[in-house]
Amino acid sequence: LKDTATNLKNGQELTMNIISEAFVENVHATAVDAPPEFDEWALSGLTKDKCVPSHVKESTFSMECEVYITHPVIGEHNSMLILAYVKYFHV
């Protein structure tokens, strides 16, 4: 599993960012296969906003969420179904 799924499995909060098409390549840069201690923000060229959990400053809007449940999805590719409550919207 990627870092995000592993962190959420341990009950952490998350931020879902909705970005415009102009930043798609920046976001794709964060999908590299890297060790957990590697900072993907440095590759993206995006700005980490100062709220906790962090969100992408360039996003159109962001949703701060709290994990409700995680469930493994076993198949050809191991995946994780993550259900979360939206606590705050940033527009």
Short mmCIF file of N, CA, C and O in Angstrom, two decimals:
data_model
loop_
_atom_site.label_atom_id
_atom_site.label_comp_id
_atom_site.label_asym_id
_atom_site.label_seq_id
_atom_site.Cartn_x
_atom_site.Cartn_y
_atom_site.Cartn_z
N LEU A 1 0.83 -1.18 0.00
CA LEU A 1 0.00 0.00 0.00
C LEU A 1 0.87 1.25 0.00
O LEU A 1 1.96 1.26 0.56
N LYS A 2 0.36 2.31 -0.60
CA LYS A 2 1.06 3.60 -0.59
C LYS A 2 1.00 4.19 0.83
O LYS A 2 0.23 3.74 1.68
N ASP A 3 1.79 5.23 1.06
CA ASP A 3 1.87 5.86 2.38
C ASP A 3 0.51 6.33 2.88
O ASP A 3 0.18 6.16 4.05
N THR A 4 -0.27 6.93 2.00
CA THR A 4 -1.56 7.48 2.43
C THR A 4 -2.46 6.38 2.99
O THR A 4 -3.03 6.53 4.08
N ALA A 5 -2.58 5.27 2.29
CA ALA A 5 -3.42 4.18 2.77
C ALA A 5 -2.90 3.60 4.08
O ALA A 5 -3.67 3.32 5.00
N THR A 6 -1.60 3.47 4.20
CA THR A 6 -1.00 2.96 5.43
C THR A 6 -1.28 3.90 6.59
O THR A 6 -1.66 3.47 7.68
N ASN A 7 -1.11 5.21 6.39
CA ASN A 7 -1.39 6.19 7.43
C ASN A 7 -2.86 6.16 7.85
O ASN A 7 -3.18 6.22 9.04
N LEU A 8 -3.75 6.06 6.88
CA LEU A 8 -5.18 6.08 7.18
C LEU A 8 -5.63 4.80 7.87
O LEU A 8 -6.57 4.82 8.67
N LYS A 9 -4.98 3.72 7.57
CA LYS A 9 -5.27 2.45 8.25
C LYS A 9 -5.00 2.59 9.74
O LYS A 9 -5.62 1.94 10.56
N ASN A 10 -4.07 3.48 10.09
CA ASN A 10 -3.73 3.73 11.49
C ASN A 10 -4.58 4.84 12.10
O ASN A 10 -4.26 5.35 13.16
N GLY A 11 -5.64 5.28 11.40
CA GLY A 11 -6.61 6.20 11.96
C GLY A 11 -6.31 7.67 11.85
O GLY A 11 -6.89 8.46 12.57
N GLN A 12 -5.44 8.09 10.96
CA GLN A 12 -5.12 9.50 10.84
C GLN A 12 -6.18 10.24 10.03
O GLN A 12 -7.00 9.65 9.36
N GLU A 13 -6.10 11.57 10.10
CA GLU A 13 -6.98 12.41 9.30
C GLU A 13 -6.43 12.54 7.89
O GLU A 13 -5.27 12.22 7.63
N LEU A 14 -7.26 13.04 6.98
CA LEU A 14 -6.82 13.25 5.61
C LEU A 14 -7.48 14.49 5.05
O LEU A 14 -8.49 14.96 5.57
N THR A 15 -6.87 15.03 4.01
CA THR A 15 -7.46 16.13 3.27
C THR A 15 -7.59 15.71 1.83
O THR A 15 -6.64 15.22 1.23
N MET A 16 -8.78 15.87 1.27
CA MET A 16 -9.00 15.60 -0.14
C MET A 16 -8.98 16.93 -0.87
O MET A 16 -9.72 17.84 -0.50
N ASN A 17 -8.12 17.04 -1.87
CA ASN A 17 -7.95 18.28 -2.61
C ASN A 17 -8.51 18.14 -4.02
O ASN A 17 -8.19 17.18 -4.71
N ILE A 18 -9.31 19.08 -4.43
CA ILE A 18 -9.83 19.13 -5.79
C ILE A 18 -9.07 20.25 -6.49
O ILE A 18 -9.13 21.41 -6.07
N ILE A 19 -8.33 19.88 -7.53
CA ILE A 19 -7.47 20.86 -8.19
C ILE A 19 -7.93 21.09 -9.63
O ILE A 19 -8.68 20.30 -10.19
N SER A 20 -7.45 22.17 -10.22
CA SER A 20 -7.78 22.44 -11.62
C SER A 20 -6.82 21.67 -12.52
O SER A 20 -5.75 21.21 -12.10
N GLU A 21 -7.20 21.53 -13.77
CA GLU A 21 -6.43 20.76 -14.74
C GLU A 21 -5.00 21.28 -14.90
O GLU A 21 -4.09 20.53 -15.20
N ALA A 22 -4.80 22.55 -14.67
CA ALA A 22 -3.47 23.15 -14.82
C ALA A 22 -2.43 22.51 -13.89
O ALA A 22 -1.24 22.58 -14.15
N PHE A 23 -2.87 21.88 -12.80
CA PHE A 23 -1.94 21.31 -11.82
C PHE A 23 -1.89 19.78 -11.84
O PHE A 23 -1.29 19.17 -10.95
N VAL A 24 -2.48 19.16 -12.84
CA VAL A 24 -2.53 17.70 -12.89
C VAL A 24 -1.13 17.07 -12.91
O VAL A 24 -0.87 16.12 -12.18
N GLU A 25 -0.22 17.60 -13.71
CA GLU A 25 1.13 17.04 -13.77
C GLU A 25 1.84 17.18 -12.42
O GLU A 25 2.60 16.29 -12.03
N ASN A 26 1.60 18.27 -11.73
CA ASN A 26 2.19 18.45 -10.41
C ASN A 26 1.73 17.36 -9.45
O ASN A 26 2.53 16.80 -8.70
N VAL A 27 0.45 17.07 -9.49
CA VAL A 27 -0.11 16.05 -8.61
C VAL A 27 0.41 14.67 -9.00
O VAL A 27 0.75 13.85 -8.13
N HIS A 28 0.52 14.39 -10.28
CA HIS A 28 1.03 13.10 -10.72
C HIS A 28 2.45 12.85 -10.22
O HIS A 28 2.83 11.71 -9.98
N ALA A 29 3.22 13.91 -10.03
CA ALA A 29 4.59 13.76 -9.52
C ALA A 29 4.61 13.16 -8.12
O ALA A 29 5.59 12.55 -7.71
N THR A 30 3.51 13.29 -7.37
CA THR A 30 3.47 12.75 -6.01
C THR A 30 3.17 11.25 -5.97
O THR A 30 3.21 10.64 -4.91
N ALA A 31 2.87 10.66 -7.11
CA ALA A 31 2.51 9.24 -7.16
C ALA A 31 3.71 8.32 -7.36
O ALA A 31 3.54 7.14 -7.63
N VAL A 32 4.91 8.85 -7.21
CA VAL A 32 6.12 8.03 -7.40
C VAL A 32 6.18 6.95 -6.33
O VAL A 32 5.64 7.10 -5.23
N ASP A 33 6.84 5.86 -6.66
CA ASP A 33 7.04 4.78 -5.70
C ASP A 33 8.29 5.13 -4.90
O ASP A 33 9.41 4.98 -5.38
N ALA A 34 8.09 5.65 -3.70
CA ALA A 34 9.20 6.12 -2.88
C ALA A 34 9.03 5.62 -1.45
O ALA A 34 7.92 5.31 -1.02
N PRO A 35 10.12 5.56 -0.71
CA PRO A 35 10.02 5.14 0.70
C PRO A 35 9.22 6.15 1.52
O PRO A 35 9.12 7.32 1.14
N PRO A 36 8.64 5.72 2.65
CA PRO A 36 7.78 6.59 3.46
C PRO A 36 8.44 7.90 3.90
O PRO A 36 7.76 8.91 4.04
N GLU A 37 9.74 7.90 4.11
CA GLU A 37 10.40 9.12 4.59
C GLU A 37 10.65 10.14 3.48
O GLU A 37 11.05 11.27 3.75
N PHE A 38 10.37 9.78 2.22
CA PHE A 38 10.59 10.69 1.09
C PHE A 38 9.46 11.71 1.02
O PHE A 38 8.29 11.36 1.14
N ASP A 39 9.78 12.98 0.81
CA ASP A 39 8.80 14.06 0.76
C ASP A 39 8.37 14.33 -0.68
O ASP A 39 9.08 14.98 -1.43
N GLU A 40 7.18 13.85 -1.06
CA GLU A 40 6.67 14.05 -2.41
C GLU A 40 6.33 15.52 -2.70
O GLU A 40 6.26 15.93 -3.84
N TRP A 41 6.10 16.29 -1.65
CA TRP A 41 5.81 17.72 -1.85
C TRP A 41 6.94 18.39 -2.62
O TRP A 41 6.70 19.25 -3.46
N ALA A 42 8.17 18.02 -2.34
CA ALA A 42 9.33 18.63 -3.00
C ALA A 42 9.29 18.40 -4.50
O ALA A 42 9.72 19.25 -5.28
N LEU A 43 8.79 17.25 -4.94
CA LEU A 43 8.70 16.94 -6.37
C LEU A 43 7.55 17.68 -7.05
O LEU A 43 7.62 17.99 -8.24
N SER A 44 6.49 17.93 -6.32
CA SER A 44 5.25 18.43 -6.93
C SER A 44 5.30 19.89 -7.37
O SER A 44 4.62 20.26 -8.32
N GLY A 45 6.06 20.71 -6.67
CA GLY A 45 6.05 22.13 -6.97
C GLY A 45 4.79 22.82 -6.44
O GLY A 45 4.56 24.00 -6.71
N LEU A 46 3.97 22.10 -5.68
CA LEU A 46 2.76 22.66 -5.09
C LEU A 46 3.08 23.22 -3.71
O LEU A 46 4.10 22.89 -3.11
N THR A 47 2.18 24.05 -3.20
CA THR A 47 2.39 24.71 -1.92
C THR A 47 1.60 24.01 -0.82
O THR A 47 0.39 23.82 -0.94
N LYS A 48 2.29 23.63 0.24
CA LYS A 48 1.66 22.98 1.39
C LYS A 48 1.11 24.05 2.31
O LYS A 48 1.84 24.86 2.86
N ASP A 49 -0.23 24.10 2.44
CA ASP A 49 -0.84 25.10 3.31
C ASP A 49 -0.61 24.73 4.76
O ASP A 49 -0.31 23.59 5.09
N LYS A 50 -0.75 25.69 5.65
CA LYS A 50 -0.35 25.51 7.05
C LYS A 50 -1.41 24.93 7.96
O LYS A 50 -1.26 24.95 9.16
N CYS A 51 -2.50 24.41 7.43
CA CYS A 51 -3.50 23.82 8.32
C CYS A 51 -3.14 22.35 8.57
O CYS A 51 -2.30 21.78 7.89
N VAL A 52 -3.76 21.74 9.56
CA VAL A 52 -3.52 20.33 9.88
C VAL A 52 -4.84 19.60 9.77
O VAL A 52 -5.80 19.98 10.43
N PRO A 53 -4.96 18.56 8.97
CA PRO A 53 -3.93 18.07 8.07
C PRO A 53 -3.70 19.04 6.91
O PRO A 53 -4.59 19.80 6.54
N SER A 54 -2.50 18.99 6.36
CA SER A 54 -2.12 19.92 5.29
C SER A 54 -3.00 19.75 4.06
O SER A 54 -3.48 18.66 3.78
N HIS A 55 -3.20 20.84 3.34
CA HIS A 55 -3.86 20.73 2.05
C HIS A 55 -3.08 21.55 1.03
O HIS A 55 -2.21 22.33 1.37
N VAL A 56 -3.39 21.30 -0.23
CA VAL A 56 -2.70 21.94 -1.35
C VAL A 56 -3.27 23.35 -1.51
O VAL A 56 -4.46 23.52 -1.77
N LYS A 57 -2.42 24.35 -1.36
CA LYS A 57 -2.87 25.74 -1.42
C LYS A 57 -3.46 26.08 -2.79
O LYS A 57 -4.37 26.89 -2.91
N GLU A 58 -2.97 25.45 -3.86
CA GLU A 58 -3.46 25.71 -5.22
C GLU A 58 -4.79 25.01 -5.52
O GLU A 58 -5.35 25.19 -6.60
N SER A 59 -5.31 24.21 -4.60
CA SER A 59 -6.55 23.48 -4.88
C SER A 59 -7.74 24.44 -4.94
O SER A 59 -7.78 25.47 -4.27
N THR A 60 -8.71 24.07 -5.76
CA THR A 60 -9.95 24.84 -5.89
C THR A 60 -10.72 24.79 -4.58
O THR A 60 -11.21 25.78 -4.09
N PHE A 61 -10.85 23.59 -4.03
CA PHE A 61 -11.37 23.44 -2.68
C PHE A 61 -10.81 22.16 -2.08
O PHE A 61 -10.35 21.27 -2.78
N SER A 62 -10.81 22.13 -0.77
CA SER A 62 -10.29 20.98 -0.03
C SER A 62 -11.30 20.56 1.02
O SER A 62 -12.07 21.39 1.52
N MET A 63 -11.26 19.28 1.35
CA MET A 63 -12.14 18.74 2.38
C MET A 63 -11.28 18.08 3.45
O MET A 63 -10.54 17.15 3.16
N GLU A 64 -11.36 18.59 4.67
CA GLU A 64 -10.68 17.95 5.80
C GLU A 64 -11.58 16.84 6.29
O GLU A 64 -12.76 17.06 6.57
N CYS A 65 -11.02 15.65 6.41
CA CYS A 65 -11.82 14.47 6.75
C CYS A 65 -11.24 13.70 7.92
O CYS A 65 -10.05 13.76 8.19
N GLU A 66 -12.11 12.96 8.58
CA GLU A 66 -11.71 12.05 9.65
C GLU A 66 -12.07 10.64 9.20
O GLU A 66 -13.19 10.38 8.73
N VAL A 67 -11.14 9.72 9.36
CA VAL A 67 -11.36 8.34 8.91
C VAL A 67 -12.49 7.71 9.72
O VAL A 67 -12.53 7.79 10.95
N TYR A 68 -13.43 7.09 9.01
CA TYR A 68 -14.53 6.36 9.64
C TYR A 68 -14.18 4.87 9.70
O TYR A 68 -14.24 4.25 10.74
N ILE A 69 -13.78 4.33 8.54
CA ILE A 69 -13.43 2.91 8.47
C ILE A 69 -12.51 2.68 7.28
O ILE A 69 -12.60 3.39 6.27
N THR A 70 -11.62 1.72 7.42
CA THR A 70 -10.81 1.27 6.29
C THR A 70 -11.07 -0.22 6.11
O THR A 70 -11.31 -0.94 7.09
N HIS A 71 -11.05 -0.65 4.87
CA HIS A 71 -11.34 -2.06 4.59
C HIS A 71 -10.45 -2.52 3.43
O HIS A 71 -10.46 -1.89 2.36
N PRO A 72 -9.68 -3.58 3.62
CA PRO A 72 -8.84 -4.07 2.53
C PRO A 72 -9.68 -4.64 1.39
O PRO A 72 -10.73 -5.26 1.62
N VAL A 73 -9.26 -4.39 0.17
CA VAL A 73 -9.90 -4.94 -1.01
C VAL A 73 -8.86 -5.83 -1.67
O VAL A 73 -7.85 -5.34 -2.19
N ILE A 74 -9.08 -7.12 -1.60
CA ILE A 74 -8.11 -8.08 -2.11
C ILE A 74 -8.52 -8.49 -3.52
O ILE A 74 -9.67 -8.79 -3.79
N GLY A 75 -7.56 -8.48 -4.41
CA GLY A 75 -7.81 -8.86 -5.79
C GLY A 75 -6.51 -8.86 -6.56
O GLY A 75 -5.45 -9.13 -5.99
N GLU A 76 -6.58 -8.56 -7.84
CA GLU A 76 -5.38 -8.51 -8.66
C GLU A 76 -4.38 -7.51 -8.09
O GLU A 76 -3.18 -7.73 -8.09
N HIS A 77 -4.88 -6.38 -7.61
CA HIS A 77 -4.05 -5.37 -6.94
C HIS A 77 -4.63 -5.14 -5.55
O HIS A 77 -5.83 -4.91 -5.41
N ASN A 78 -3.81 -5.25 -4.54
CA ASN A 78 -4.29 -4.97 -3.19
C ASN A 78 -4.62 -3.49 -3.08
O ASN A 78 -3.85 -2.64 -3.49
N SER A 79 -5.78 -3.20 -2.55
CA SER A 79 -6.26 -1.83 -2.42
C SER A 79 -6.88 -1.65 -1.06
O SER A 79 -7.03 -2.60 -0.30
N MET A 80 -7.26 -0.41 -0.77
CA MET A 80 -7.90 -0.10 0.50
C MET A 80 -9.11 0.79 0.24
O MET A 80 -8.99 1.82 -0.43
N LEU A 81 -10.27 0.37 0.72
CA LEU A 81 -11.46 1.20 0.68
C LEU A 81 -11.44 2.06 1.93
O LEU A 81 -11.30 1.55 3.05
N ILE A 82 -11.52 3.38 1.75
CA ILE A 82 -11.46 4.30 2.87
C ILE A 82 -12.73 5.13 2.89
O ILE A 82 -13.06 5.81 1.92
N LEU A 83 -13.48 5.06 3.99
CA LEU A 83 -14.67 5.88 4.18
C LEU A 83 -14.34 6.91 5.25
O LEU A 83 -13.75 6.58 6.28
N ALA A 84 -14.70 8.15 4.98
CA ALA A 84 -14.35 9.22 5.91
C ALA A 84 -15.47 10.25 6.01
O ALA A 84 -16.25 10.42 5.08
N TYR A 85 -15.53 10.92 7.17
CA TYR A 85 -16.46 12.03 7.40
C TYR A 85 -15.78 13.31 6.93
O TYR A 85 -14.62 13.55 7.25
N VAL A 86 -16.52 14.15 6.23
CA VAL A 86 -15.99 15.48 5.89
C VAL A 86 -16.30 16.39 7.07
O VAL A 86 -17.46 16.55 7.46
N LYS A 87 -15.26 16.99 7.65
CA LYS A 87 -15.42 17.88 8.80
C LYS A 87 -15.45 19.35 8.39
O LYS A 87 -16.20 20.13 8.94
N TYR A 88 -14.59 19.73 7.42
CA TYR A 88 -14.49 21.12 6.99
C TYR A 88 -14.28 21.20 5.49
O TYR A 88 -13.61 20.34 4.91
N PHE A 89 -14.82 22.23 4.88
CA PHE A 89 -14.55 22.56 3.48
C PHE A 89 -13.72 23.84 3.45
O PHE A 89 -14.00 24.78 4.21
N HIS A 90 -12.73 23.90 2.58
CA HIS A 90 -11.96 25.11 2.33
C HIS A 90 -12.17 25.47 0.86
O HIS A 90 -11.84 24.68 -0.02
N VAL A 91 -12.72 26.63 0.59
CA VAL A 91 -12.99 27.04 -0.78
C VAL A 91 -12.17 28.28 -1.10
O VAL A 91 -12.10 29.20 -0.32
#
